[in-house]
Amino acid sequence: MDFRIQGRTAVVCGASRGLGMACALALASEGAHVTLVARRAETLQAAADRIAEATGLRPAFVVADVGTAQGRAAVHASTSEADILVTNAGGPPARDFMDLTLEDWERALNVNFLSAVEMIQTFVPGMRTRRFGRIVNITSATARMPVERLDLSTSARLALTGYVAGVARQIAKDGVTINNLLPGTIMTERLIELGATADALIARVPAGRAGKPEEFGAACAFLCSEQAAFITGQNLLIDGGLCALTI
Ligand code: NAD
């Protein structure tokens, strides 16, 4: 299927590796002009090289921490006219809920909730004017199923989920969609870094394996397609059946 986003411009946050990188690669494979965002130039350069090699399209990149207002301003300054926005950043630390400090909460809410809110608010006016926009937020399966020690993640993701549920309906008539992709046990560097814990997590997945980043990227590219114009305000689990839910 041709997703008909060739020539569209896309900003993908947290894109130097993992799920963000997979989304950027999938969008570039569909012919979109992608700008990668992450905190370090060297890793961004390496990601841009990989995408250029695979697709023939060299992404631009912006060095920025999306957890800061300054970082978000830098992103917008270089990519204000984007047709596609993928919000993403590293997940908050796993910690016993009794050990969480106010600083932990502020950081998690900044990085995994307010960063997306501010970027959506910044990019939506241009998208509405051009009557085309696709926003995909990478959240987490924790939004549907709490996991012990991941209370920061669950809470920050659900705040964003609630925001999207309201806002998506207010901009739907302008050709702008917002959806959330909820990963669970996808084999990114983050999962590999967990070592033995990762094996225990994978053992719980009904599909019997971890997900592949490219499977996640493909779902993102579809949600950004012309064909997905009538899908908005949704939360799509990409988790091999991990969250046992009826709807
Ligand atoms: P990852 O750690 O492999 O990659 C995160 C990317 O974001 C990296 O490129 C990193 O440099 C960048 N980044 C981190 N903080 C940033 C910031 N403040 N500003 C800009 N860039 C930043 O993680 P991943 O596995 O790709 O996961 C992406 C998101 O999905 C995370 O929020 C994670 O918690 C969530 N998630 C992933 C899984 C999974 O199975 N991989 C499961 C549940 C939730």
Tab-separated table of N, CA and C in Angstrom, residues 31-176:
chain	number	residue	atom	x	y	z
A	31	GLY	N	8.836	8.025	1.853
A	31	GLY	CA	9.168	9.233	1.091
A	31	GLY	C	8.995	10.536	1.837
A	32	ALA	N	8.746	10.473	3.162
A	32	ALA	CA	8.622	11.717	3.944
A	32	ALA	C	10.007	12.304	4.228
A	33	HIS	N	10.073	13.620	4.330
A	33	HIS	CA	11.319	14.297	4.700
A	33	HIS	C	11.330	14.442	6.220
A	34	VAL	N	12.235	13.725	6.846
A	34	VAL	CA	12.176	13.582	8.302
A	34	VAL	C	13.237	14.425	9.001
A	35	THR	N	12.850	15.025	10.119
A	35	THR	CA	13.816	15.658	11.027
A	35	THR	C	13.830	14.856	12.324
A	36	LEU	N	15.016	14.406	12.710
A	36	LEU	CA	15.177	13.612	13.927
A	36	LEU	C	15.503	14.542	15.093
A	37	VAL	N	14.965	14.215	16.275
A	37	VAL	CA	15.268	14.997	17.480
A	37	VAL	C	15.765	14.060	18.572
A	38	ALA	N	16.869	14.404	19.190
A	38	ALA	CA	17.358	13.715	20.397
A	38	ALA	C	18.411	14.623	21.038
A	39	ARG	N	19.014	14.146	22.109
A	39	ARG	CA	19.866	15.060	22.880
A	39	ARG	C	21.322	15.095	22.450
A	40	ARG	N	21.767	14.116	21.659
A	40	ARG	CA	23.207	14.064	21.327
A	40	ARG	C	23.451	14.024	19.823
A	41	ALA	N	24.333	14.899	19.363
A	41	ALA	CA	24.606	15.025	17.929
A	41	ALA	C	25.175	13.731	17.334
A	42	GLU	N	26.082	13.070	18.075
A	42	GLU	CA	26.746	11.883	17.494
A	42	GLU	C	25.743	10.773	17.213
A	43	THR	N	24.835	10.527	18.169
A	43	THR	CA	23.875	9.441	17.964
A	43	THR	C	22.855	9.824	16.883
A	44	LEU	N	22.532	11.098	16.808
A	44	LEU	CA	21.615	11.561	15.757
A	44	LEU	C	22.260	11.398	14.385
A	45	GLN	N	23.544	11.728	14.320
A	45	GLN	CA	24.277	11.592	13.056
A	45	GLN	C	24.269	10.130	12.598
A	46	ALA	N	24.508	9.222	13.550
A	46	ALA	CA	24.539	7.794	13.216
A	46	ALA	C	23.157	7.329	12.734
A	47	ALA	N	22.104	7.801	13.412
A	47	ALA	CA	20.739	7.417	13.004
A	47	ALA	C	20.431	7.968	11.617
A	48	ALA	N	20.829	9.218	11.375
A	48	ALA	CA	20.586	9.838	10.058
A	48	ALA	C	21.320	9.058	8.967
A	49	ASP	N	22.558	8.614	9.262
A	49	ASP	CA	23.331	7.823	8.277
A	49	ASP	C	22.594	6.530	7.950
A	50	ARG	N	22.079	5.877	9.004
A	50	ARG	CA	21.395	4.590	8.803
A	50	ARG	C	20.142	4.763	7.948
A	51	ILE	N	19.391	5.811	8.245
A	51	ILE	CA	18.146	6.047	7.493
A	51	ILE	C	18.469	6.430	6.048
A	52	ALA	N	19.503	7.244	5.875
A	52	ALA	CA	19.892	7.662	4.520
A	52	ALA	C	20.304	6.448	3.696
A	53	GLU	N	21.049	5.552	4.337
A	53	GLU	CA	21.515	4.351	3.638
A	53	GLU	C	20.331	3.471	3.224
A	54	ALA	N	19.338	3.352	4.129
A	54	ALA	CA	18.204	2.458	3.871
A	54	ALA	C	17.199	3.045	2.888
A	55	THR	N	17.070	4.375	2.862
A	55	THR	CA	15.969	4.974	2.097
A	55	THR	C	16.422	5.885	0.964
A	56	GLY	N	17.671	6.310	1.012
A	56	GLY	CA	18.132	7.284	0.014
A	56	GLY	C	17.740	8.709	0.367
A	57	LEU	N	17.012	8.891	1.480
A	57	LEU	CA	16.625	10.240	1.930
A	57	LEU	C	17.375	10.552	3.222
A	58	ARG	N	18.165	11.616	3.217
A	58	ARG	CA	18.949	11.944	4.418
A	58	ARG	C	18.137	12.836	5.353
A	59	PRO	N	17.832	12.351	6.561
A	59	PRO	CA	17.084	13.191	7.503
A	59	PRO	C	17.928	14.350	8.023
A	60	ALA	N	17.261	15.456	8.336
A	60	ALA	CA	17.912	16.530	9.095
A	60	ALA	C	17.842	16.125	10.560
A	61	PHE	N	18.567	16.810	11.426
A	61	PHE	CA	18.361	16.547	12.848
A	61	PHE	C	18.530	17.798	13.702
A	62	VAL	N	17.880	17.775	14.865
A	62	VAL	CA	17.961	18.874	15.831
A	62	VAL	C	18.378	18.285	17.169
A	63	VAL	N	19.424	18.857	17.751
A	63	VAL	CA	19.870	18.410	19.068
A	63	VAL	C	19.042	19.163	20.114
A	64	ALA	N	18.199	18.442	20.842
A	64	ALA	CA	17.331	19.108	21.821
A	64	ALA	C	16.804	18.117	22.847
A	65	ASP	N	16.658	18.600	24.071
A	65	ASP	CA	16.004	17.832	25.140
A	65	ASP	C	14.542	18.271	25.148
A	66	VAL	N	13.632	17.369	24.736
A	66	VAL	CA	12.226	17.762	24.651
A	66	VAL	C	11.576	17.915	26.029
A	67	GLY	N	12.319	17.565	27.073
A	67	GLY	CA	11.830	17.773	28.442
A	67	GLY	C	12.036	19.200	28.929
A	68	THR	N	12.624	20.057	28.092
A	68	THR	CA	12.822	21.461	28.466
A	68	THR	C	12.135	22.384	27.459
A	69	ALA	N	11.687	23.540	27.942
A	69	ALA	CA	11.022	24.514	27.067
A	69	ALA	C	11.996	24.986	25.989
A	70	GLN	N	13.266	25.122	26.385
A	70	GLN	CA	14.299	25.567	25.437
A	70	GLN	C	14.468	24.538	24.300
A	71	GLY	N	14.489	23.264	24.682
A	71	GLY	CA	14.627	22.198	23.679
A	71	GLY	C	13.454	22.194	22.720
A	72	ARG	N	12.264	22.341	23.255
A	72	ARG	CA	11.065	22.328	22.397
A	72	ARG	C	11.054	23.543	21.460
A	73	ALA	N	11.531	24.667	21.968
A	73	ALA	CA	11.597	25.869	21.120
A	73	ALA	C	12.586	25.646	19.977
A	74	ALA	N	13.686	24.964	20.266
A	74	ALA	CA	14.686	24.689	19.223
A	74	ALA	C	14.091	23.792	18.141
A	75	VAL	N	13.299	22.822	18.550
A	75	VAL	CA	12.647	21.925	17.577
A	75	VAL	C	11.720	22.735	16.685
A	76	HIS	N	10.896	23.558	17.305
A	76	HIS	CA	9.916	24.302	16.528
A	76	HIS	C	10.585	25.300	15.598
A	77	ALA	N	11.681	25.907	16.076
A	77	ALA	CA	12.379	26.916	15.263
A	77	ALA	C	12.867	26.318	13.945
A	78	SER	N	13.260	25.054	13.969
A	78	SER	CA	13.802	24.497	12.721
A	78	SER	C	12.789	23.682	11.927
A	79	THR	N	11.621	23.420	12.488
A	79	THR	CA	10.681	22.540	11.778
A	79	THR	C	9.230	22.981	11.939
A	80	SER	N	8.959	24.275	11.984
A	80	SER	CA	7.627	24.740	12.363
A	80	SER	C	6.518	24.308	11.394
A	81	GLU	N	6.866	23.984	10.156
A	81	GLU	CA	5.832	23.678	9.164
A	81	GLU	C	5.569	22.186	8.988
A	82	ALA	N	5.912	21.379	9.968
A	82	ALA	CA	5.806	19.924	9.785
A	82	ALA	C	4.365	19.464	9.574
A	83	ASP	N	4.204	18.461	8.699
A	83	ASP	CA	2.890	17.840	8.465
A	83	ASP	C	2.644	16.713	9.461
A	84	ILE	N	3.738	16.133	9.941
A	84	ILE	CA	3.667	14.952	10.811
A	84	ILE	C	4.527	15.205	12.038
A	85	LEU	N	3.970	14.903	13.219
A	85	LEU	CA	4.733	15.047	14.469
A	85	LEU	C	4.630	13.743	15.241
A	86	VAL	N	5.781	13.182	15.586
A	86	VAL	CA	5.800	12.006	16.465
A	86	VAL	C	6.439	12.456	17.772
A	87	THR	N	5.659	12.459	18.858
A	87	THR	CA	6.232	12.841	20.151
A	87	THR	C	6.722	11.594	20.870
A	88	ASN	N	7.869	11.725	21.510
A	88	ASN	CA	8.499	10.570	22.154
A	88	ASN	C	9.690	11.054	22.957
A	89	ALA	N	10.004	10.325	24.027
A	89	ALA	CA	11.236	10.551	24.806
A	89	ALA	C	11.461	9.290	25.618
A	90	GLY	N	12.572	9.215	26.283
A	90	GLY	CA	12.842	8.044	27.116
A	90	GLY	C	11.808	7.928	28.234
A	91	GLY	N	11.569	6.708	28.672
A	91	GLY	CA	10.590	6.486	29.737
A	91	GLY	C	11.166	6.840	31.103
A	92	PRO	N	10.294	7.128	32.077
A	92	PRO	CA	10.765	7.434	33.435
A	92	PRO	C	11.344	6.195	34.113
A	93	PRO	N	12.144	6.387	35.168
A	93	PRO	CA	12.767	5.239	35.830
A	93	PRO	C	11.758	4.352	36.548
A	94	ALA	N	12.093	3.050	36.650
A	94	ALA	CA	11.275	2.117	37.422
A	94	ALA	C	11.684	2.258	38.884
A	95	ARG	N	10.714	2.480	39.751
A	95	ARG	CA	11.045	2.723	41.162
A	95	ARG	C	9.829	2.383	42.037
A	96	ASP	N	10.081	1.917	43.252
A	96	ASP	CA	8.994	1.678	44.191
A	96	ASP	C	8.229	2.990	44.434
A	97	PHE	N	6.898	2.920	44.421
A	97	PHE	CA	6.112	4.164	44.515
A	97	PHE	C	6.410	4.947	45.787
A	98	MET	N	6.825	4.238	46.865
A	98	MET	CA	7.113	4.927	48.125
A	98	MET	C	8.418	5.729	48.070
A	99	ASP	N	9.246	5.433	47.094
A	99	ASP	CA	10.528	6.138	46.985
A	99	ASP	C	10.478	7.325	46.032
A	100	LEU	N	9.339	7.528	45.384
A	100	LEU	CA	9.271	8.599	44.388
A	100	LEU	C	9.236	9.964	45.072
A	101	THR	N	10.047	10.876	44.551
A	101	THR	CA	10.096	12.229	45.100
A	101	THR	C	9.314	13.173	44.189
A	102	LEU	N	9.076	14.364	44.702
A	102	LEU	CA	8.387	15.376	43.895
A	102	LEU	C	9.190	15.677	42.629
A	103	GLU	N	10.510	15.635	42.764
A	103	GLU	CA	11.379	15.890	41.590
A	103	GLU	C	11.166	14.798	40.538
A	104	ASP	N	11.043	13.530	40.994
A	104	ASP	CA	10.785	12.437	40.048
A	104	ASP	C	9.484	12.701	39.283
A	105	TRP	N	8.445	13.102	40.023
A	105	TRP	CA	7.147	13.357	39.383
A	105	TRP	C	7.238	14.512	38.397
A	106	GLU	N	7.947	15.571	38.809
A	106	GLU	CA	8.042	16.745	37.928
A	106	GLU	C	8.774	16.392	36.637
A	107	ARG	N	9.842	15.631	36.761
A	107	ARG	CA	10.622	15.239	35.579
A	107	ARG	C	9.770	14.360	34.645
A	108	ALA	N	9.103	13.345	35.226
A	108	ALA	CA	8.298	12.430	34.403
A	108	ALA	C	7.162	13.181	33.702
A	109	LEU	N	6.512	14.072	34.436
A	109	LEU	CA	5.394	14.801	33.825
A	109	LEU	C	5.891	15.758	32.748
A	110	ASN	N	7.060	16.335	32.971
A	110	ASN	CA	7.659	17.215	31.968
A	110	ASN	C	8.013	16.471	30.696
A	111	VAL	N	8.730	15.351	30.866
A	111	VAL	CA	9.284	14.635	29.711
A	111	VAL	C	8.212	13.827	28.978
A	112	ASN	N	7.318	13.179	29.725
A	112	ASN	CA	6.386	12.228	29.097
A	112	ASN	C	4.954	12.747	28.982
A	113	PHE	N	4.707	13.953	29.446
A	113	PHE	CA	3.363	14.525	29.304
A	113	PHE	C	3.431	15.953	28.743
A	114	LEU	N	4.024	16.870	29.517
A	114	LEU	CA	3.976	18.278	29.110
A	114	LEU	C	4.747	18.545	27.814
A	115	SER	N	5.809	17.758	27.567
A	115	SER	CA	6.558	17.968	26.321
A	115	SER	C	5.638	17.731	25.121
A	116	ALA	N	4.850	16.659	25.180
A	116	ALA	CA	3.928	16.365	24.068
A	116	ALA	C	2.850	17.435	23.966
A	117	VAL	N	2.322	17.859	25.114
A	117	VAL	CA	1.268	18.884	25.117
A	117	VAL	C	1.772	20.157	24.436
A	118	GLU	N	2.972	20.596	24.833
A	118	GLU	CA	3.477	21.852	24.278
A	118	GLU	C	3.784	21.721	22.790
A	119	MET	N	4.317	20.575	22.395
A	119	MET	CA	4.630	20.410	20.971
A	119	MET	C	3.353	20.324	20.144
A	120	ILE	N	2.339	19.651	20.655
A	120	ILE	CA	1.056	19.585	19.941
A	120	ILE	C	0.505	21.003	19.769
A	121	GLN	N	0.531	21.775	20.856
A	121	GLN	CA	0.001	23.142	20.811
A	121	GLN	C	0.779	24.008	19.819
A	122	THR	N	2.063	23.739	19.681
A	122	THR	CA	2.898	24.549	18.800
A	122	THR	C	2.710	24.179	17.338
A	123	PHE	N	2.551	22.882	17.062
A	123	PHE	CA	2.492	22.440	15.660
A	123	PHE	C	1.076	22.464	15.081
A	124	VAL	N	0.064	22.342	15.925
A	124	VAL	CA	-1.309	22.220	15.418
A	124	VAL	C	-1.783	23.431	14.605
A	125	PRO	N	-1.489	24.677	14.996
A	125	PRO	CA	-2.028	25.799	14.195
A	125	PRO	C	-1.644	25.721	12.717
A	126	GLY	N	-0.381	25.410	12.413
A	126	GLY	CA	0.049	25.298	11.008
A	126	GLY	C	-0.645	24.136	10.317
A	127	MET	N	-0.791	23.026	11.015
A	127	MET	CA	-1.464	21.866	10.432
A	127	MET	C	-2.917	22.195	10.099
A	128	ARG	N	-3.562	22.910	11.004
A	128	ARG	CA	-4.976	23.276	10.767
A	128	ARG	C	-5.095	24.197	9.562
A	129	THR	N	-4.190	25.137	9.450
A	129	THR	CA	-4.220	26.070	8.324
A	129	THR	C	-4.043	25.323	7.016
A	130	ARG	N	-3.116	24.352	7.020
A	130	ARG	CA	-2.842	23.588	5.785
A	130	ARG	C	-3.836	22.441	5.600
A	131	ARG	N	-4.689	22.247	6.601
A	131	ARG	CA	-5.745	21.216	6.569
A	131	ARG	C	-5.196	19.803	6.373
A	132	PHE	N	-4.005	19.600	6.918
A	132	PHE	CA	-3.452	18.241	6.995
A	132	PHE	C	-2.500	18.185	8.177
A	133	GLY	N	-2.678	17.189	9.001
A	133	GLY	CA	-1.729	16.972	10.099
A	133	GLY	C	-1.912	15.576	10.661
A	134	ARG	N	-0.791	14.984	11.024
A	134	ARG	CA	-0.832	13.659	11.667
A	134	ARG	C	0.078	13.736	12.891
A	135	ILE	N	-0.501	13.473	14.053
A	135	ILE	CA	0.295	13.463	15.282
A	135	ILE	C	0.187	12.076	15.898
A	136	VAL	N	1.334	11.496	16.184
A	136	VAL	CA	1.372	10.187	16.848
A	136	VAL	C	2.212	10.356	18.109
A	137	ASN	N	1.634	9.995	19.240
A	137	ASN	CA	2.386	10.025	20.498
A	137	ASN	C	2.783	8.601	20.864
A	138	ILE	N	4.071	8.415	21.136
A	138	ILE	CA	4.492	7.102	21.630
A	138	ILE	C	4.293	7.127	23.141
A	139	THR	N	3.320	6.335	23.615
A	139	THR	CA	3.066	6.308	25.060
A	139	THR	C	3.554	4.967	25.588
A	140	SER	N	2.668	4.141	26.123
A	140	SER	CA	3.115	2.861	26.680
A	140	SER	C	1.928	1.971	26.977
A	141	ALA	N	2.187	0.663	26.956
A	141	ALA	CA	1.154	-0.291	27.379
A	141	ALA	C	0.756	-0.039	28.833
A	142	THR	N	1.591	0.654	29.593
A	142	THR	CA	1.230	0.957	30.991
A	142	THR	C	-0.021	1.843	31.065
A	143	ALA	N	-0.374	2.497	29.950
A	143	ALA	CA	-1.602	3.302	29.953
A	143	ALA	C	-2.839	2.413	30.033
A	144	ARG	N	-2.718	1.151	29.600
A	144	ARG	CA	-3.846	0.224	29.663
A	144	ARG	C	-3.715	-0.765	30.814
A	145	MET	N	-2.466	-1.033	31.224
A	145	MET	CA	-2.252	-2.076	32.222
A	145	MET	C	-1.089	-1.651	33.132
A	146	PRO	N	-1.396	-1.309	34.399
A	146	PRO	CA	-0.307	-0.848	35.268
A	146	PRO	C	0.717	-1.942	35.517
A	147	VAL	N	1.956	-1.536	35.643
A	147	VAL	CA	3.051	-2.459	35.916
A	147	VAL	C	3.740	-1.976	37.187
A	148	GLU	N	4.013	-2.909	38.088
A	148	GLU	CA	4.661	-2.555	39.348
A	148	GLU	C	5.940	-1.774	39.103
A	149	ARG	N	6.180	-0.759	39.867
A	149	ARG	CA	7.364	0.105	39.809
A	149	ARG	C	7.363	1.064	38.610
A	150	LEU	N	6.307	1.017	37.787
A	150	LEU	CA	6.253	1.948	36.649
A	150	LEU	C	5.121	2.968	36.819
A	151	ASP	N	4.889	3.372	38.075
A	151	ASP	CA	3.773	4.288	38.346
A	151	ASP	C	3.986	5.676	37.733
A	152	LEU	N	5.234	6.076	37.612
A	152	LEU	CA	5.506	7.363	36.953
A	152	LEU	C	5.051	7.287	35.500
A	153	SER	N	5.391	6.175	34.850
A	153	SER	CA	5.021	6.007	33.443
A	153	SER	C	3.503	5.959	33.296
A	154	THR	N	2.849	5.089	34.067
A	154	THR	CA	1.387	4.950	33.969
A	154	THR	C	0.713	6.318	34.102
A	155	SER	N	1.122	7.072	35.105
A	155	SER	CA	0.445	8.340	35.406
A	155	SER	C	0.693	9.385	34.326
A	156	ALA	N	1.946	9.520	33.907
A	156	ALA	CA	2.252	10.525	32.881
A	156	ALA	C	1.581	10.162	31.554
A	157	ARG	N	1.586	8.870	31.201
A	157	ARG	CA	0.963	8.441	29.927
A	157	ARG	C	-0.530	8.686	29.964
A	158	LEU	N	-1.167	8.406	31.129
A	158	LEU	CA	-2.623	8.584	31.207
A	158	LEU	C	-3.003	10.060	31.159
A	159	ALA	N	-2.154	10.912	31.671
A	159	ALA	CA	-2.419	12.356	31.551
A	159	ALA	C	-2.441	12.727	30.066
A	160	LEU	N	-1.474	12.235	29.316
A	160	LEU	CA	-1.428	12.536	27.881
A	160	LEU	C	-2.614	11.889	27.151
A	161	THR	N	-2.967	10.679	27.564
A	161	THR	CA	-4.101	9.980	26.946
A	161	THR	C	-5.378	10.804	27.102
A	162	GLY	N	-5.585	11.345	28.286
A	162	GLY	CA	-6.771	12.158	28.541
A	162	GLY	C	-6.776	13.429	27.703
A	163	TYR	N	-5.623	14.057	27.625
A	163	TYR	CA	-5.489	15.287	26.834
A	163	TYR	C	-5.822	15.011	25.362
A	164	VAL	N	-5.253	13.930	24.838
A	164	VAL	CA	-5.463	13.584	23.424
A	164	VAL	C	-6.935	13.258	23.158
A	165	ALA	N	-7.569	12.555	24.097
A	165	ALA	CA	-8.975	12.183	23.917
A	165	ALA	C	-9.832	13.434	23.680
A	166	GLY	N	-9.531	14.499	24.410
A	166	GLY	CA	-10.301	15.734	24.245
A	166	GLY	C	-9.900	16.512	23.008
A	167	VAL	N	-8.604	16.724	22.846
A	167	VAL	CA	-8.120	17.611	21.777
A	167	VAL	C	-8.337	17.012	20.387
A	168	ALA	N	-8.158	15.694	20.253
A	168	ALA	CA	-8.299	15.071	18.926
A	168	ALA	C	-9.661	15.399	18.324
A	169	ARG	N	-10.693	15.403	19.151
A	169	ARG	CA	-12.056	15.672	18.652
A	169	ARG	C	-12.233	17.141	18.259
A	170	GLN	N	-11.465	18.016	18.881
A	170	GLN	CA	-11.623	19.449	18.588
A	170	GLN	C	-10.945	19.858	17.290
A	171	ILE	N	-10.022	19.036	16.786
A	171	ILE	CA	-9.325	19.432	15.562
A	171	ILE	C	-9.583	18.459	14.406
A	172	ALA	N	-10.458	17.485	14.640
A	172	ALA	CA	-10.714	16.456	13.617
A	172	ALA	C	-11.241	17.062	12.318
A	173	LYS	N	-12.078	18.077	12.414
A	173	LYS	CA	-12.682	18.642	11.197
A	173	LYS	C	-11.678	19.431	10.363
A	174	ASP	N	-10.515	19.686	10.911
A	174	ASP	CA	-9.481	20.439	10.176
A	174	ASP	C	-8.470	19.526	9.481
A	175	GLY	N	-8.749	18.236	9.446
A	175	GLY	CA	-7.835	17.320	8.750
A	175	GLY	C	-6.637	16.923	9.582
A	176	VAL	N	-6.715	17.183	10.883
A	176	VAL	CA	-5.578	16.853	11.758
A	176	VAL	C	-5.992	15.721	12.700
